[in-house]
Amino acid sequence: MTVTTIMRKSNARSAAGMKRAAFLLWAMAASYLASNMIAGWAARLLVGLARWQAGDAVILTSLTAIPACAGLVVWAFSHRRPARAMTVLLAWGLLGLVLDWLVPASFGSAAPGITQ
Amino acid sequence: MSTTGAREPLCWLHTWLGLALGSLLFAIFWMGTLSVFDREIDRWMMPSTRLVAPTVPFSADTAWKRYSREAIGSPLWVLTLPSDREPIAKIQFAPKGSAARGTRIESSRKGIPLPREQLAMLLVNPATGTVLADPGTKGASGFFFPFHWHLMFGEGSIGQWIVGLAGLAMLVSLISGVMIHRNIFIQFFTLRTNKRGGRKLLDLHNAAGVMALPFHVLITFSGLAIFYFAYVPVPLEFTHQGGQRQLFVESRSGYVRPRENRPASMASLDKMIAHARALWGGGRAARVTVTFPGDANAYVQVTRTVDDLVPNDPRPVYFDAHTGALLKFSGIRPIARGQRYIAGLHFIAFHHWILRWLYFVFGLLGCGLIATGALFWIHKRRSIHGTSRAFGFAEAVTIASTTGLIGATGAYMVANRLLPADLAGRANCEIAAFAVAWSVLSIHAAVRRSAAWSGQWGFVAGASLSAVALNALTTGDHLLRTISRGDWAVAGTDVILLTAGVLSLFVWLRLRQASRVVSAQAAGLAAG
């Protein structure tokens, strides 16, 4: 094996490594966005439709979102088509943002002010 | 271990996430492990507080009469009552003229006008009621513990977010670590000490990970779950227009009301404590917080100790400070109590000494898990990339963040016993000693590379054994005396330091011996 071959293999390996590192950052960011948005909408639906107390809904959905976020990163990484997994995660996150913009703020929101 | 199929990308994820954030995770785990015994280390570092736990209840009214003058007109006066693990009373108050007076309360999360670390503090001997000399140290609870959860950057700071990111990375590493192992049960029992180098390191990494896996998952998840409102902010933003403060009032039965700016007297705090105890149906009061002391709208929060409960739920009771009338006691809602249960498992504030020691041992196993992972990576790549700059950097960072950090902790404790008691800014000088020692050990690691291990373990041994000797010399509390007196906090800290010192000495001698053998072999080869 010549030096040039070793260099080429090494460069190819580091390029693949860089690509994966970039994918890891994207996967973490997209998983965080998606799990946050899904938890946010789950809380809002629990309050708005199931008439849950808002604090209960926040705690339950937030606590669920933490391991879900870690699980989504692993899922995206172990997916056969990582780009598709990433698209799904980003779509969920963006859908949550768009819905928040479209749905009135009063839906699923605790009354403003503090109840003693 | 096969890395075919779906395991290959997960193996990459596990390796590189661990390498990128391993040093940070080690620091978080190390400081968290020490924080398991933070109150005990505090007694070691603050000799004036090595008191016997009081047998009679401490009077909050007496404390108020003696030490509230400074607090009148300020936003807060806090009395922390003595306990078994902390046999002193603490009085904290916001200094008069503080910029935060009456302003931060509107935006504060829990209705506390100032972060507790910004409050002036008096330590009081509960038996005599006299003020103890300033210990001149932050101890473990004021340094190791905050370092553990916000890297000394402050609550809600970038440090807390960095720790959160590291926690998430740890969860991802744990999940991917389990998934890449085909024979996790077999690996629990596998430790081939007869094998050399990488195989042994990987076995140690697997054994430490598998043996304490439930603990690692619990401690990582519970650490993130404590700050669920910060790390997962969208559900809160979507449902609470009043933000975190509204959530806390709602789910943790908080209470706030504004200042009236009219003076009024204080009702009996001891009666309020008795009333609160009746409402709790048992338990002892841990803390009395007077908000806006001396004002007509002042109110008192009495919280209970959590040393007999797993949930970290202090069950606050609120009274009108002027009349002593009950304002609020509702208890927290079941789901919030569940969250406090998870938080309680992380804080381990409850009395259970066997479990406390298990937490300490498992915490050390966590440190070992992270360190052996990094060491395995270094060992595996040394033959191929040993001369590259990136490899040298990774190796130096690993040494600096493991033995370097442990050595710096030892230096912090040595500085605690060496610095003069009347030195101005003594507490900050101790932290400076920690920072200087860590920096020097990091430079040593960068210069000496793999040869630095031996010297750094020698430093750890020297610092640990010196700390024990200095404690005996400067306070007279040597191990025999503290054991005979039943002062288990100081004796236990000395025993841990002694054990660390002896083990480090052993490792140092072994590494020196190994390096001499390698040098002799190299010299023999050169001569032959």
XYZ file of C-alpha atoms in Angstrom:
644
model
C 0.000 0.000 0.000
C 1.480 3.322 -1.060
C 1.584 6.477 1.040
C -0.876 8.097 -1.381
C -3.392 5.280 -0.831
C -3.075 5.584 2.946
C -3.529 9.364 2.713
C -6.572 8.969 0.468
C -8.148 6.450 2.849
C -7.375 8.642 5.859
C -8.880 11.721 4.179
C -11.965 9.760 3.164
C -12.337 8.544 6.737
C -12.007 12.020 8.211
C -14.460 13.430 5.634
C -16.955 10.757 6.640
C -16.257 11.572 10.291
C -16.878 15.269 9.718
C -20.116 14.463 7.927
C -21.226 12.323 10.846
C -20.211 14.966 13.384
C -22.307 17.523 11.515
C -25.156 15.013 11.409
C -24.841 14.452 15.161
C -25.231 18.179 15.851
C -28.209 18.354 13.497
C -29.758 15.238 15.010
C -29.444 16.656 18.529
C -30.881 20.034 17.517
C -33.745 18.496 15.503
C -34.550 15.980 18.261
C -34.577 18.760 20.840
C -36.884 20.913 18.714
C -39.210 18.021 17.881
C -39.463 16.665 21.438
C -40.057 20.176 22.797
C -42.777 20.927 20.265
C -44.511 17.559 20.686
C -44.397 17.983 24.489
C -45.691 21.551 24.172
C -48.621 20.499 22.023
C -49.347 17.484 24.215
C -49.510 19.832 27.225
C -51.738 22.257 25.357
C -54.109 19.488 24.262
C -54.232 18.044 27.787
C -55.208 21.459 29.135
C -57.460 22.527 26.268
C -59.305 19.277 25.553
C -58.874 17.019 28.595
C -59.148 19.939 31.059
C -55.980 19.006 32.910
C -54.476 21.396 35.378
C -51.800 23.280 33.390
C -48.990 22.644 35.898
C -49.659 18.889 35.825
C -49.603 18.876 32.027
C -46.320 20.807 31.903
C -44.545 18.519 34.378
C -45.753 15.285 32.780
C -44.988 16.275 29.199
C -41.625 17.885 30.047
C -40.450 14.832 31.984
C -41.493 12.596 29.087
C -39.735 14.824 26.571
C -36.292 14.409 28.217
C -35.768 10.674 27.546
C -37.730 11.043 24.301
C -35.181 13.579 23.061
C -32.291 11.209 23.856
C -34.196 8.336 22.219
C -34.837 10.393 19.067
C -31.110 11.126 18.692
C -30.363 7.392 18.882
C -33.250 6.633 16.513
C -32.043 9.187 13.945
C -28.538 7.772 14.142
C -29.528 4.150 13.802
C -31.993 4.856 10.972
C -31.300 3.226 7.604
C -31.897 6.575 5.937
C -30.643 9.207 8.355
C -31.621 12.108 6.090
C -35.225 10.939 6.121
C -35.176 10.575 9.904
C -33.875 14.104 10.168
C -36.591 15.422 7.836
C -39.273 13.756 9.966
C -37.878 15.313 13.152
C -37.595 18.764 11.619
C -41.111 18.453 10.145
C -42.536 17.708 13.589
C -40.711 20.675 15.066
C -41.787 23.061 12.333
C -45.370 21.786 12.429
C -45.456 22.629 16.131
C -44.223 26.144 15.428
C -46.721 26.729 12.607
C -49.621 25.399 14.686
C -48.628 27.666 17.555
C -48.811 30.589 15.151
C -52.214 29.531 13.796
C -54.063 28.431 16.947
C -55.295 31.176 19.323
C -53.059 31.602 22.394
C -56.027 31.124 24.730
C -56.436 27.471 23.701
C -54.842 25.167 26.255
C -53.369 28.022 28.229
C -53.744 28.595 31.969
C -55.494 31.813 32.894
C -53.040 34.677 33.280
C -52.297 35.867 36.784
C -51.582 33.876 39.873
C -54.135 31.948 41.810
C -53.237 31.748 45.472
C -17.801 -6.622 19.723
C -19.273 -6.630 16.263
C -20.063 -3.291 14.776
C -22.035 -4.420 11.774
C -25.432 -3.113 10.637
C -27.207 -0.622 12.861
C -24.569 -1.040 15.568
C -21.827 0.621 13.549
C -23.287 4.173 13.533
C -24.327 3.744 17.188
C -20.789 2.681 18.063
C -19.520 5.831 16.369
C -22.113 7.914 18.240
C -21.158 6.344 21.585
C -17.424 6.782 20.986
C -17.375 10.341 19.733
C -20.071 11.719 22.009
C -18.173 10.211 24.933
C -14.881 11.636 23.714
C -16.296 15.112 23.013
C -18.127 15.500 26.319
C -16.367 12.892 28.471
C -14.143 15.412 30.233
C -17.087 17.604 31.112
C -19.128 14.584 32.220
C -16.264 13.405 34.429
C -16.133 16.815 36.144
C -19.919 16.784 36.684
C -19.872 13.206 38.017
C -16.834 13.845 40.225
C -18.300 16.953 41.833
C -21.685 15.257 42.187
C -20.072 12.275 43.872
C -18.319 14.534 46.373
C -21.576 16.427 46.928
C -23.137 13.220 48.297
C -21.131 14.013 51.443
C -21.095 17.806 51.078
C -22.331 18.511 54.625
C -19.721 16.141 56.078
C -16.910 17.713 54.016
C -18.199 21.114 55.190
C -17.571 20.040 58.802
C -14.036 19.022 57.827
C -13.390 22.315 56.032
C -15.059 24.501 58.690
C -13.525 23.436 62.019
C -15.525 26.042 63.975
C -18.739 24.232 62.983
C -17.692 20.827 64.355
C -20.395 20.930 67.000
C -22.575 18.324 68.605
C -26.142 18.282 67.256
C -28.388 20.170 69.731
C -30.748 18.113 71.865
C -33.200 20.947 72.571
C -35.097 22.763 69.787
C -33.499 25.981 68.606
C -35.715 29.019 69.226
C -36.501 30.965 66.063
C -37.889 33.830 68.166
C -34.557 34.216 70.005
C -32.709 34.199 66.683
C -35.102 36.827 65.320
C -34.679 39.047 68.392
C -30.887 38.837 68.265
C -30.144 38.858 64.585
C -32.932 40.599 62.688
C -31.875 44.239 63.130
C -29.858 44.181 59.923
C -32.718 42.615 58.011
C -35.435 45.217 58.748
C -36.118 47.019 55.485
C -34.354 44.422 53.401
C -36.300 41.952 51.253
C -35.451 38.734 53.052
C -34.400 37.075 56.316
C -33.789 33.339 56.312
C -33.157 31.093 59.303
C -31.925 27.566 58.586
C -32.402 25.460 61.687
C -29.716 23.036 62.900
C -29.953 19.385 61.893
C -28.056 16.139 62.468
C -25.877 16.618 59.379
C -25.477 20.370 59.907
C -25.402 21.125 63.657
C -25.370 24.912 63.252
C -28.032 27.545 62.678
C -27.612 29.767 59.621
C -29.054 33.239 59.368
C -29.074 34.831 55.936
C -30.355 38.245 54.930
C -30.163 40.542 51.956
C -27.887 43.466 52.820
C -29.713 46.772 53.188
C -29.551 48.978 50.143
C -29.236 45.969 47.908
C -30.257 46.843 44.372
C -32.576 43.873 44.326
C -34.773 45.182 47.099
C -38.418 44.901 46.093
C -37.683 44.692 42.395
C -36.498 41.190 41.595
C -39.412 39.726 43.528
C -41.709 40.564 40.629
C -39.696 38.455 38.222
C -38.218 35.901 40.560
C -39.162 32.276 39.935
C -39.876 31.213 43.484
C -40.653 34.608 44.934
C -37.169 34.822 46.480
C -35.813 38.305 45.798
C -32.144 37.298 45.622
C -30.215 34.146 44.862
C -29.273 32.600 48.218
C -25.537 32.825 47.509
C -25.831 36.628 47.368
C -27.251 36.846 50.878
C -25.074 37.803 53.852
C -24.716 34.874 56.249
C -24.138 34.393 59.972
C -23.366 30.983 61.454
C -24.771 30.544 64.956
C -23.890 28.003 67.629
C -27.336 26.609 68.525
C -26.281 25.693 72.078
C -25.083 29.181 73.059
C -26.777 31.380 70.468
C -23.479 33.110 69.721
C -22.207 33.895 66.248
C -19.381 31.652 65.060
C -16.296 33.061 63.358
C -16.518 33.310 59.573
C -15.176 29.942 58.347
C -13.554 31.663 55.358
C -14.435 28.877 52.976
C -17.213 27.868 50.646
C -16.649 24.280 51.703
C -18.197 21.502 49.659
C -21.782 22.750 49.647
C -20.659 26.154 48.367
C -18.171 24.918 45.755
C -18.428 21.211 44.822
C -22.232 21.272 44.690
C -22.669 24.430 42.544
C -19.787 23.282 40.321
C -21.730 20.043 39.826
C -24.862 21.690 38.437
C -23.824 25.015 36.910
C -19.986 24.881 36.795
C -19.879 27.961 39.084
C -21.515 30.141 36.410
C -24.694 30.667 38.484
C -28.278 29.469 38.333
C -29.928 29.864 34.940
C -26.572 30.617 33.337
C -24.746 29.124 30.355
C -23.104 26.727 32.844
C -26.462 25.150 33.666
C -27.158 24.696 29.934
C -23.749 23.122 29.362
C -24.452 20.674 32.198
C -27.874 19.983 30.647
C -26.277 19.260 27.264
C -23.777 16.936 28.943
C -26.664 15.195 30.731
C -28.484 14.663 27.443
C -25.253 13.337 25.895
C -24.890 10.952 28.843
C -28.448 9.651 28.285
C -27.729 9.172 24.568
C -24.437 7.427 25.423
C -26.182 5.112 27.900
C -28.900 4.151 25.409
C -26.404 3.662 22.553
C -24.005 1.867 24.927
C -26.673 -0.694 25.810
C -27.686 -1.111 22.167
C -24.171 -1.788 20.855
C -23.577 -4.592 23.365
C -24.764 -7.935 22.151
C -23.997 -9.802 25.373
C -24.706 -7.313 28.115
C -25.400 -9.994 30.760
C -22.132 -11.814 30.048
C -20.227 -8.547 30.124
C -21.533 -7.877 33.618
C -19.396 -10.793 34.830
C -16.440 -10.279 32.489
C -13.224 -8.762 33.768
C -10.113 -10.287 32.255
C -7.426 -8.918 34.541
C -4.894 -11.242 32.942
C -5.344 -9.465 29.598
C -3.221 -6.452 28.834
C -4.114 -2.885 27.864
C -7.182 -2.308 25.754
C -9.043 -5.533 26.495
C -8.801 -4.937 30.245
C -9.845 -1.280 29.870
C -12.852 -2.244 27.766
C -13.835 -4.908 30.299
C -13.562 -2.342 33.090
C -15.611 0.154 31.062
C -18.304 -2.455 30.367
C -18.378 -3.748 33.941
C -18.604 -0.238 35.456
C -21.344 0.657 32.973
C -23.405 -2.492 33.319
C -22.996 -2.906 37.090
C -24.352 0.560 37.878
C -26.504 1.035 34.766
C -29.779 1.657 36.675
C -27.971 4.208 38.849
C -26.435 5.983 35.855
C -29.809 6.163 34.089
C -31.563 7.327 37.266
C -29.008 9.958 38.214
C -28.771 11.370 34.682
C -32.510 11.480 34.093
C -33.272 12.860 37.575
C -30.587 15.532 37.147
C -32.321 16.735 33.988
C -35.789 16.302 35.515
C -34.991 18.758 38.338
C -34.819 21.567 35.767
C -37.545 20.263 33.436
C -39.020 23.780 33.146
C -35.704 25.146 31.818
C -34.540 22.246 29.660
C -37.960 21.626 28.070
C -39.393 25.154 28.019
C -42.044 24.840 25.287
C -44.812 23.150 27.369
C -44.418 25.916 29.957
C -44.374 28.657 27.308
C -47.461 27.189 25.604
C -49.580 26.858 28.739
C -48.453 29.519 31.222
C -48.606 33.148 30.257
C -47.202 33.979 33.700
C -44.066 31.897 33.077
C -42.106 29.922 35.670
C -43.408 31.921 38.633
C -47.007 31.035 37.791
C -46.050 27.360 37.405
C -44.364 27.280 40.816
C -47.220 28.988 42.598
C -49.641 26.596 40.927
C -47.837 23.272 41.202
C -45.653 23.752 44.269
C -48.127 25.707 46.385
C -46.064 28.867 46.437
C -47.260 32.223 47.762
C -46.259 35.801 46.960
C -47.638 39.242 47.766
C -46.166 42.735 47.392
C -44.632 44.961 50.083
C -46.924 47.569 51.710
C -44.181 49.974 52.865
C -45.722 50.364 56.351
C -43.864 49.114 59.435
C -45.323 46.360 61.596
C -44.153 44.062 64.380
C -43.384 40.352 64.081
C -45.564 37.616 65.584
C -43.968 34.583 67.281
C -42.014 32.479 64.805
C -41.899 29.528 67.236
C -45.709 29.464 67.321
C -45.777 29.464 63.519
C -43.347 26.525 63.501
C -45.560 24.640 65.988
C -48.608 25.395 63.802
C -46.762 24.180 60.692
C -45.711 20.950 62.437
C -49.325 20.287 63.381
C -50.328 20.766 59.732
C -47.580 18.422 58.527
C -48.586 15.810 61.090
C -44.978 15.326 62.192
C -41.552 16.207 60.911
C -39.272 19.059 61.906
C -38.967 22.584 60.567
C -35.915 23.108 58.380
C -36.123 26.733 57.359
C -37.996 29.908 58.251
C -38.054 32.583 55.550
C -39.390 36.056 56.309
C -40.112 38.048 53.169
C -40.118 41.857 53.596
C -39.243 41.669 57.325
C -40.670 44.575 59.342
C -43.267 45.458 56.690
C -47.016 45.243 57.307
C -47.357 42.875 54.357
C -44.456 40.666 55.460
C -45.089 36.942 55.308
C -43.329 33.900 56.696
C -42.669 30.624 54.922
C -41.928 27.599 57.125
C -40.597 24.511 55.363
C -39.990 21.069 56.796
C -36.941 18.835 56.731
C -36.892 16.184 54.037
C -34.532 13.807 55.850
C -37.415 11.404 56.546
C -38.897 11.603 53.039
C -37.740 10.488 49.614
C -39.587 13.290 47.744
C -37.759 16.581 47.982
C -40.986 18.230 49.091
C -40.518 20.737 51.939
C -44.300 21.326 52.142
C -44.213 25.107 52.686
C -46.683 26.735 55.073
C -47.252 30.501 54.810
C -48.177 32.820 57.675
C -48.843 36.522 58.002
C -45.726 37.831 59.754
C -47.618 40.514 61.702
C -50.570 38.460 63.001
C -49.235 34.897 62.688
C -52.412 33.906 60.821
C -52.198 31.016 58.371
C -52.135 32.287 54.785
C -51.654 29.158 52.752
C -50.998 25.455 53.094
C -52.266 23.270 50.326
C -49.597 20.679 49.667
C -48.379 19.977 46.173
C -50.323 18.171 43.491
C -49.658 14.459 42.844
C -47.806 14.948 39.547
C -45.626 17.676 41.047
C -44.992 15.336 43.977
C -43.894 12.671 41.504
C -41.402 15.146 40.039
C -40.184 15.983 43.557
C -39.794 12.231 44.180
C -37.482 11.977 41.159
C -35.621 15.080 42.353
C -35.372 13.559 45.850
C -33.692 10.478 44.410
C -31.072 12.768 42.885
C -30.531 15.026 45.920
C -30.463 12.153 48.433
C -31.348 14.580 51.233
C -33.038 11.766 53.167
C -31.304 9.907 55.972
C -30.108 6.547 54.763
C -26.421 6.059 55.329
C -26.099 2.758 53.441
C -27.780 4.289 50.406
C -25.656 7.429 50.746
C -22.480 5.305 50.627
C -23.888 3.353 47.679
C -24.494 6.645 45.857
C -20.884 7.586 46.566
C -19.548 4.252 45.286
C -21.794 4.288 42.213
C -20.779 7.892 41.566
C -17.146 6.795 41.591
C -18.096 3.952 39.248
C -19.613 6.563 36.945
C -16.328 8.485 37.015
C -14.529 5.194 36.287
C -16.918 4.451 33.420
C -16.179 7.788 31.758
C -12.426 7.622 32.411
C -11.996 4.036 31.169
C -13.977 4.885 28.025
C -11.555 7.716 27.251
C -8.540 5.577 28.165
C -9.717 2.795 25.865
C -10.036 5.288 23.003
C -6.492 6.548 23.663
C -5.047 3.048 23.960
C -6.705 1.879 20.745
C -5.421 4.788 18.679
C -1.974 5.282 20.145
C -0.234 2.943 17.686
C -1.860 4.592 14.632
C -2.251 8.273 15.586
C 0.176 8.464 18.515
C 2.219 11.270 16.977
C -0.644 13.410 15.693
C -1.427 16.746 17.328
C -5.139 15.953 17.691
C -4.349 12.699 19.496
C -1.941 14.537 21.813
C -4.627 17.100 22.577
C -7.218 14.390 23.343
C -4.749 12.582 25.609
C -3.774 15.767 27.475
C -7.434 16.739 27.953
C -8.219 13.263 29.298
C -5.359 13.398 31.816
C -6.140 16.993 32.843
C -9.830 16.292 33.289
C -9.370 13.116 35.337
C -6.257 13.059 37.535
C -5.839 16.820 37.009
C -9.284 17.508 38.460
C -8.816 15.022 41.321
C -5.452 16.625 42.135
C -6.983 20.112 42.040
C -9.674 18.942 44.481
C -6.892 17.734 46.793
C -5.139 21.113 46.436
C -8.407 22.870 47.363
C -8.570 20.872 50.604
C -4.876 21.418 51.379
C -5.328 25.171 50.807
C -8.270 25.057 53.217
C -5.947 23.874 55.995
C -2.922 25.986 55.021
C -4.316 29.484 54.404
C -4.356 31.799 57.449
C -7.787 32.067 59.107
C -7.794 35.890 58.966
C -6.780 36.157 55.307
C -9.005 38.608 53.431
C -11.069 36.852 50.754
C -9.933 33.471 52.057
C -12.779 31.544 50.400
C -11.849 32.939 46.988
C -8.157 32.170 47.633
C -9.092 28.498 48.127
C -10.921 28.469 44.802
C -7.907 30.209 43.234
C -5.704 27.400 44.628
C -8.024 24.890 42.962
C -7.857 26.769 39.641
C -4.063 27.195 39.771
C -3.502 23.518 40.632
C -5.814 22.417 37.811
C -4.071 24.741 35.338
C -0.587 23.535 36.361
C -1.654 19.884 36.143
C -3.226 20.557 32.723
C 0.013 22.114 31.439
C 1.909 19.164 32.924
C -0.418 16.797 31.031
C 0.057 18.714 27.781
C 3.857 18.672 28.107
C 4.437 15.171 29.462
C 1.560 13.405 27.638
C 1.286 9.734 28.709
C 4.244 10.131 31.099
C 2.098 12.609 33.064
C -0.113 9.873 34.566
C 2.520 8.777 37.038
C 3.350 12.295 38.267
C -0.315 13.254 38.550
C -1.177 10.205 40.654
C 1.798 11.112 42.825
C 0.368 14.618 43.213
C -3.054 13.207 44.164
C -1.426 10.927 46.761
C 0.627 13.794 48.209
C -2.346 16.183 48.369
C -4.699 13.624 49.964
C -2.244 12.475 52.624
C -1.121 16.064 53.332
C -4.731 17.126 53.827
C -5.210 14.454 56.524
C -1.946 15.418 58.239
C -2.711 19.146 58.047
C -6.155 18.634 59.514
C -4.605 16.838 62.487
C -1.886 19.494 62.889
C -4.020 22.631 62.523
C -7.132 21.534 64.428
C -5.831 18.714 66.657
C -8.695 16.562 65.349
C -6.722 13.524 64.250
C -8.488 10.343 63.241
C -8.309 8.647 66.646
C -9.753 11.674 68.402
C -12.631 12.175 65.948
C -13.503 8.469 66.077
C -13.422 8.403 69.885
C -15.571 11.556 69.962
C -18.030 10.075 67.455
C -17.454 12.909 64.994
C -18.177 10.724 61.966
C -18.345 13.602 59.507
C -14.698 14.592 60.070
C -13.506 11.015 60.647
C -15.252 9.819 57.468
C -13.712 12.610 55.378
C -10.276 11.755 56.783
C -10.809 8.054 56.013
C -11.831 8.836 52.414
C -8.785 11.100 52.000
C -6.499 8.451 53.505
C -7.935 5.745 51.254
C -7.577 7.986 48.196
C -4.008 8.823 49.236
C -2.953 5.200 49.742
C -4.590 4.002 46.504
C -3.018 6.863 44.529
C 0.356 6.099 46.081
C -0.026 2.469 44.990
C -0.945 3.487 41.424
C 1.956 5.985 41.339
C 4.454 3.317 42.436
C 3.095 0.797 39.913
C 3.264 3.315 37.066
C 6.823 4.344 38.043
C 7.864 0.704 38.152
C 6.292 0.059 34.743
C 7.986 3.086 33.182
C 11.368 1.977 34.619
C 10.916 -1.472 33.100
C 10.064 0.079 29.710
C 13.101 2.415 29.974
C 15.392 -0.501 30.882
C 14.058 -2.560 27.959
C 14.575 0.369 25.597
C 18.122 0.876 26.908
C 18.807 -2.860 26.511
C 17.557 -2.802 22.932
C 19.669 0.248 22.141
C 22.757 -1.363 23.679
C 22.128 -4.754 22.062
